[in-house]
Amino acid sequence: MEFRIPVSPRRWQILSAIEHALDAIDLQDVGGTAAAARAALTGVLAAPAHASAHRISAVGHAHIDTAWLWPLRETVRKVARTVSNVTQLMDEHPEFQFVMSQAQQLAWLKEHRPEVYARAQEKAKTGQFLPTGSLWVEPDTNITGGESLARQFVHGKRFYLEEFGVETEEMWLPDTFGYNAALPQLMKLAGVKWFLTQKMSWNTTNKFPHHTFWWEGIDGTRIFSHFPPVDTYNSDMSGADVARSVRNFQDKAAANRSLIPFGYGDGGGGPTREMIARAARLADLEGSAKVVVEPPAAFFEQARSEYADAPVWVGELYLEFHRGTLTSQLATKQGNRRSEHLLREAELWAATAAVRHGAPYPYEELDRLWKTVLLHQFHDILPGSSIGWVHREAEETYAEVARELNGLVGTALTALAGPASGSTVVFNAAPHARDGVPAFGAAPARETPAPAGAVVAGDSFVLDNGLLRVTVDARGLITSAYDLSAGREALAPGSTANLLQLHQDFPNEWDAWDIEAFYRNTVRDLTEPDEVALAEGGVRVVRTFGASRIEQLLTLPAGVARIDIDTKVDWHEREKLLKAAFPLDVRAEYTSAEVPYGHVNRPTHTNTSWDAAKFEVCAHRFLHIGERGWGAALVNDSTYGHDVTRDVREDGGTTTTVRLSLLRAPRFPDPEADQGSHRLRYSLVVGADIADAVREGYRLNLPERSVAGSAEVAPLVTADHPAVVIEAVKLADDRSGDVVVRLYESHGGRAEAVLTAGFPLAAVEETDLLERRLPEAGEHVVADDGVRLTLRPFQILTLRLSR
Ligand SMILES: [Zn+2]
């Protein structure tokens, strides 16, 4: 027991009572004398807590990693052991309550251990077993895409509703490696009121200033949030943990409550009898916090009512740790990225074929495939921090998911494309019209202009499409990217772009997880080429180093100021980090990085320790930098880790260098991580604003599909404002045949848009993520030209369109 009241008489009274208890016990007859020893303690144990004592809501918990140092299949057994244990403890201790936070784990139990699952359902009825967390798994939230996060809520909440009759209201993510700033809005749209994690206590630079606060997302939505000050999700409910909670709690002046999740995780069985007994013993003791075993929702209701004016934290919750998880295990990350875009295509085209031709909509297949993809977004799979076995299986699963989704897409496109007579139809699943093909529509194939091609100029190569002129030198490095429309050079004077840089990457402790700031102290620039030559409409560059080989094809597509870099890597490095650098002549105050359903702005300077700690950051499909009037974007099809640095040159200009983290090679927990062949694509878009960055990001990730046929396919839905991006088009999960559309404002401004349906529209209803009517939503009037919408910056809207 830890005492923090050294001047209190209480300390001396307790020590005296313990002395009497020890005197009373006869070690030759413990059974016969224990009662006397207990009696000696009765007085001090009967003294109640102070009226002002901190209040702790304790709840049984077992943090079970859905895969990590074991494969998925082992987790089924861990879950069965844990649930067997806790339901037995519930029989013995009617006051004991336990939260279970990943719907997938209960779904496994239902399938593999129905008798244990029945016990959980029985104990849910008595209020002891508490389905919690609202998500399918506890996912990564840096890398997971926006629509995936929406479906994490849909499938998690729906499972708890259907199986347990419980509407969960918490987002429970104690162990995830950082939290994107779109989450508050997604939570609210899923009917989730509370957010809990403790992971920010792992920050290595800055101490997070609050334990209880309102978290405000990019659109302005606020969610009441709590970080248990016990700083663990595996408390043993000891006096030391209770004392630490009280001591750490940073909001003491205005609030007096915190939560402790107690119990062994990862197959350790959850809470023990001893922990439950400690919670009871610590309920009401002088000098200690009061402890009540109760559900998280009860804690949150009371915490909010005592602290309704809690401070506000705006924007992302960046974890100053585990930055390597943005890059480790590239193939797993690519599997997720591809799956997310294929799911979008499959739903869109299947819905279009269903509405236009009455084709059957693959409800079951899509439900199953979504759940498979959601499972692999677990916070040790998608971040790349599991053993090789897990990642090997994930890659096989993603290949199967891609095969099935391509099958569904193919079936729908064949139905839509109409009879072929040697003709071809081009389908565009992106939210922007492309080369004469409308968004979500199809048009007969036309001659597409060839890439600009490259010409030899002295010992350099020049690619010029009338918008952008790129010079590649004899080393295969880009020495100039001239924006012909703006009449300015994109690259900093004397610099080279697409410079591949190899860093030693030896983190202090967590190999697959961490990149340390000191990695920048050593670097090898890969400037020596094996080959630089004209090829396939562009320039091919081959480099070998160590045991590895990189082949890049640089091309300039027609009609856009963008250079595409298609990279094939045969990677056999160990403990190395491969970066691709683009030093730009731009004085950017901040970068804009795509995150789920929007983007975040991060300063380029390192004025504060908070800015300095963000030396490796996450971006989804684009990272944009700009000064007033001009900007550039790096877009990618695989990469999440980025870093941005700035320097002021002797000529007074500012160089802002953006680098993509292409590959790592950690050795723990998978000694073979990232070894072998990879292919990834990225592009530099010159003269780009945010609208260009959004569009080019989608373009790179959603290539058009050419199918034999002759039909022109009109879009099922159209939004007429460039900032309004339609993210999902599907048939309603209730199988009513209604079309569900999810869209968002993507530029960070206000948008007045008209949504037009390509079918007779009976009614429009605004819904939550689970496609349930939002009671507080205003009416949407269907006019002749469609539905008028007003969106605030980054607002997400789900609409149910009845036919
Ligand atoms: Zn975990």
Short mmCIF file of N, CA and C and ligand atoms in Angstrom, two decimals, residues 63 65 175 233 378-380, ligand 1:
data_model
loop_
_atom_site.label_atom_id
_atom_site.label_comp_id
_atom_site.label_asym_id
_atom_site.label_seq_id
_atom_site.Cartn_x
_atom_site.Cartn_y
_atom_site.Cartn_z
N HIS A 63 -7.82 -6.73 -21.82
CA HIS A 63 -7.42 -6.22 -23.13
C HIS A 63 -6.87 -7.40 -23.94
N ASP A 65 -5.65 -8.64 -27.36
CA ASP A 65 -5.22 -8.27 -28.71
C ASP A 65 -5.71 -9.33 -29.68
N ASP A 175 -5.69 1.10 -26.32
CA ASP A 175 -4.32 0.76 -26.73
C ASP A 175 -3.95 1.19 -28.14
N TYR A 233 -4.35 -0.28 -18.86
CA TYR A 233 -5.62 -0.96 -19.07
C TYR A 233 -5.58 -2.35 -18.42
N PHE A 378 -7.28 -4.22 -36.99
CA PHE A 378 -6.94 -4.31 -35.56
C PHE A 378 -5.59 -3.63 -35.29
N HIS A 379 -5.43 -3.08 -34.08
CA HIS A 379 -4.30 -2.18 -33.82
C HIS A 379 -2.93 -2.84 -33.67
N ASP A 380 -2.82 -4.14 -33.95
CA ASP A 380 -1.48 -4.71 -34.13
C ASP A 380 -1.32 -5.37 -35.50
ZN ZN B 1 -3.46 -3.89 -27.71
#
